[in-house]
Coordinates of C-alpha atoms in Angstrom, one line a residue:
X298 CA 56.8 -2.6 16.6
X299 CA 55.4 -2.2 13.1
X300 CA 51.8 -1.6 14.8
X301 CA 53.3 1.1 17.0
X302 CA 54.8 2.9 14.1
X303 CA 51.5 2.6 12.1
X304 CA 49.5 3.8 15.1
X305 CA 52.0 6.9 15.7
X306 CA 51.9 7.8 11.9
X307 CA 48.0 7.8 12.0
X308 CA 47.9 9.8 15.2
X309 CA 50.3 12.2 13.5
X310 CA 48.1 12.6 10.5
X311 CA 44.9 13.0 12.4
X312 CA 46.6 15.6 14.9
X313 CA 47.7 17.5 11.8
X314 CA 44.4 17.6 10.2
X315 CA 42.4 18.5 13.7
X316 CA 45.0 21.5 14.2
X317 CA 44.3 22.6 10.5
X318 CA 40.5 22.5 11.3
X319 CA 41.0 25.6 13.4
X320 CA 42.1 27.5 10.3
X321 CA 40.1 30.3 8.6
X322 CA 37.4 29.2 6.2
X323 CA 38.7 28.2 2.7
X324 CA 42.0 27.2 4.2
X325 CA 41.6 23.6 5.1
X326 CA 40.6 20.5 3.0
X327 CA 39.8 16.8 3.4
X328 CA 39.7 14.7 0.4
X329 CA 39.1 11.0 -0.7
X330 CA 40.2 9.3 -3.8
X331 CA 40.1 6.0 -5.5
X332 CA 42.1 4.7 -8.6
X333 CA 44.6 2.5 -10.1
X334 CA 48.0 1.5 -9.4
X335 CA 50.8 0.0 -11.7
X336 CA 52.3 -3.1 -10.1
X337 CA 55.4 -2.8 -7.8
X338 CA 56.9 -5.9 -9.5
X339 CA 56.7 -7.1 -13.1
X340 CA 54.4 -10.1 -12.9
X341 CA 51.3 -8.6 -11.8
X342 CA 48.0 -7.0 -13.1
X343 CA 47.1 -3.4 -12.6
X344 CA 46.1 -2.9 -8.9
X345 CA 43.6 -0.5 -7.2
X346 CA 43.9 2.0 -4.5
X347 CA 42.2 4.2 -2.0
X348 CA 43.5 7.6 -0.6
X349 CA 42.3 9.9 2.4
X350 CA 44.0 13.1 3.0
X351 CA 43.8 16.6 4.3
X352 CA 45.7 19.8 4.2
X353 CA 46.0 23.4 5.4
X354 CA 46.9 26.3 2.8
X355 CA 49.4 28.1 5.0
X356 CA 51.2 30.4 2.5
X357 CA 49.9 32.6 -0.3
X358 CA 52.9 33.2 -2.6
X359 CA 51.6 36.0 -4.7
X360 CA 48.6 38.3 -4.2
X361 CA 48.1 38.9 -8.0
X362 CA 48.3 35.1 -9.2
X363 CA 46.4 33.7 -5.8
X364 CA 48.9 30.6 -5.7
X365 CA 49.2 29.0 -2.4
X366 CA 51.3 26.5 -0.6
X367 CA 49.6 23.7 1.4
X368 CA 51.0 21.3 4.0
X369 CA 49.1 18.1 3.9
X370 CA 49.1 14.4 5.2
X371 CA 47.7 11.4 3.3
X372 CA 47.1 7.6 4.0
X373 CA 46.2 5.2 1.5
X374 CA 45.8 1.5 0.7
X375 CA 46.9 -0.3 -2.7
X376 CA 46.4 -4.0 -3.5
X377 CA 47.7 -6.0 -6.2
X378 CA 47.1 -9.8 -7.4
X379 CA 49.2 -11.7 -9.7
X380 CA 51.0 -15.0 -10.6
X381 CA 54.3 -16.0 -9.5
X382 CA 56.6 -18.1 -12.0
X383 CA 59.6 -19.5 -10.5
X384 CA 61.3 -22.7 -9.4
X385 CA 58.9 -24.5 -11.9
X386 CA 55.7 -23.5 -9.9
X387 CA 52.9 -21.1 -10.9
X388 CA 51.4 -19.6 -7.8
X389 CA 49.3 -16.6 -6.7
X390 CA 50.8 -13.5 -5.2
X391 CA 48.9 -11.0 -3.2
X392 CA 50.8 -7.8 -2.5
X393 CA 49.4 -4.7 -0.4
X394 CA 50.7 -1.3 0.9
X395 CA 49.6 1.1 3.3
X396 CA 51.4 4.5 2.4
X397 CA 51.4 7.2 5.0
X398 CA 52.9 10.6 3.7
X399 CA 53.4 14.1 4.9
X400 CA 54.5 16.8 2.4
X401 CA 53.6 20.0 0.5
X402 CA 51.5 20.9 -2.3
X403 CA 51.7 23.9 -4.6
X404 CA 48.5 25.2 -6.1
X405 CA 48.5 27.4 -9.2
X406 CA 45.1 28.8 -10.5
X407 CA 44.3 28.8 -14.2
X408 CA 42.6 32.1 -15.0
X409 CA 41.1 31.0 -18.3
X410 CA 39.0 28.5 -16.4
X411 CA 37.1 29.7 -13.3
X412 CA 37.6 27.5 -10.2
X413 CA 40.3 25.4 -11.7
X414 CA 43.7 25.1 -10.2
X415 CA 46.8 22.6 -11.1
X416 CA 49.0 21.5 -8.3
X417 CA 52.4 19.7 -7.9
X418 CA 53.3 18.0 -4.8
X419 CA 56.2 16.3 -2.9
X420 CA 56.0 13.9 0.1
X421 CA 57.9 11.8 2.3
X422 CA 56.3 8.3 2.5
X423 CA 56.4 5.6 5.1
X424 CA 55.0 2.4 3.6
X425 CA 53.8 -0.7 5.3
X426 CA 54.1 -3.6 2.8
X427 CA 52.8 -7.0 2.8
X428 CA 53.2 -9.9 0.4
X429 CA 51.6 -13.4 0.3
X430 CA 52.8 -16.1 -2.1
X431 CA 51.1 -19.4 -2.5
X432 CA 53.5 -22.4 -2.9
X433 CA 52.8 -26.1 -3.4
X434 CA 53.7 -26.3 0.3
X435 CA 51.3 -23.7 1.7
X436 CA 51.4 -19.9 1.9
X437 CA 54.4 -17.8 2.7
X438 CA 54.1 -14.1 3.8
X439 CA 56.3 -11.3 4.7
X440 CA 55.7 -7.8 5.9
X441 CA 58.1 -4.9 5.8
X442 CA 58.3 -1.1 6.4
X443 CA 59.8 1.2 3.8
X444 CA 60.8 4.8 3.4
X445 CA 60.6 6.9 0.3
X446 CA 59.4 10.0 -1.5
X447 CA 56.4 10.7 -3.8
X448 CA 56.3 13.4 -6.3
X449 CA 53.0 14.2 -8.1
X450 CA 50.8 16.5 -9.8
X451 CA 47.0 17.0 -10.4
X452 CA 44.2 19.2 -11.0
X453 CA 41.2 20.3 -8.8
X454 CA 37.9 22.0 -9.9
X455 CA 35.8 23.8 -7.3
X456 CA 32.0 22.6 -7.8
X457 CA 31.0 25.2 -5.4
X458 CA 32.2 27.3 -2.2
X459 CA 33.2 24.0 -0.3
X460 CA 33.0 20.8 -2.8
X461 CA 35.6 20.0 -5.2
X462 CA 36.6 17.1 -7.7
X463 CA 40.2 16.4 -8.4
X464 CA 42.6 14.1 -10.3
X465 CA 46.1 13.3 -9.4
X466 CA 49.1 11.1 -10.3
X467 CA 51.8 10.1 -8.1
X468 CA 55.1 8.3 -8.4
X469 CA 56.1 6.3 -5.4
X470 CA 59.9 6.2 -5.3
X471 CA 60.4 3.6 -2.8
X472 CA 61.5 -0.2 -2.7
X473 CA 59.4 -1.7 -5.5
X474 CA 58.5 1.7 -6.9
X475 CA 54.9 2.0 -8.3
X476 CA 52.7 4.7 -10.0
X477 CA 49.1 5.7 -9.2
X478 CA 46.4 7.6 -10.8
X479 CA 43.4 8.7 -8.9
X480 CA 40.1 10.7 -9.0
X481 CA 38.3 11.9 -6.0
X482 CA 36.0 14.4 -4.2
X483 CA 36.9 16.9 -1.3
X484 CA 35.5 19.3 1.1
X485 CA 36.9 22.6 1.8
X486 CA 36.2 24.6 5.1

């Protein structure tokens, strides 16, 4: 059942991006990011994460400010490793998440710096989680699916007409919440 939900979520994300690809030039973007993630539980090291997303700027809120609202979808992968201390044992723990999210991003241009925009965002997230714990008797694993919300903020700088760099941070408010900071590149068409 979890595989069916993951396939459906990925299909929805790709369908949304393909329909956005028909939009006018400058309204659609694809981006890729890599960064760090805080541990979703107390006894782990800082983890890492990847993110792939896309969006369509569907609404310009003010002609004088040129601020826009974007609908977007993202899929990511976050991974953590650490030690489990309990029941008199010290064992390894591996935890991973595949968050799939759909939401909106509000862009606001900074007039003092040409090609710079800041953004705030909010998304609904469906997260596919996996944890594996080593014990003296072998490895124990568990998979679950969780739903949450993901507020965030960031900055985007256009390098030229089509390419940009960005930095963003998100708080994943879900069971075992965590925080991500990522930098990345993107293409606008």
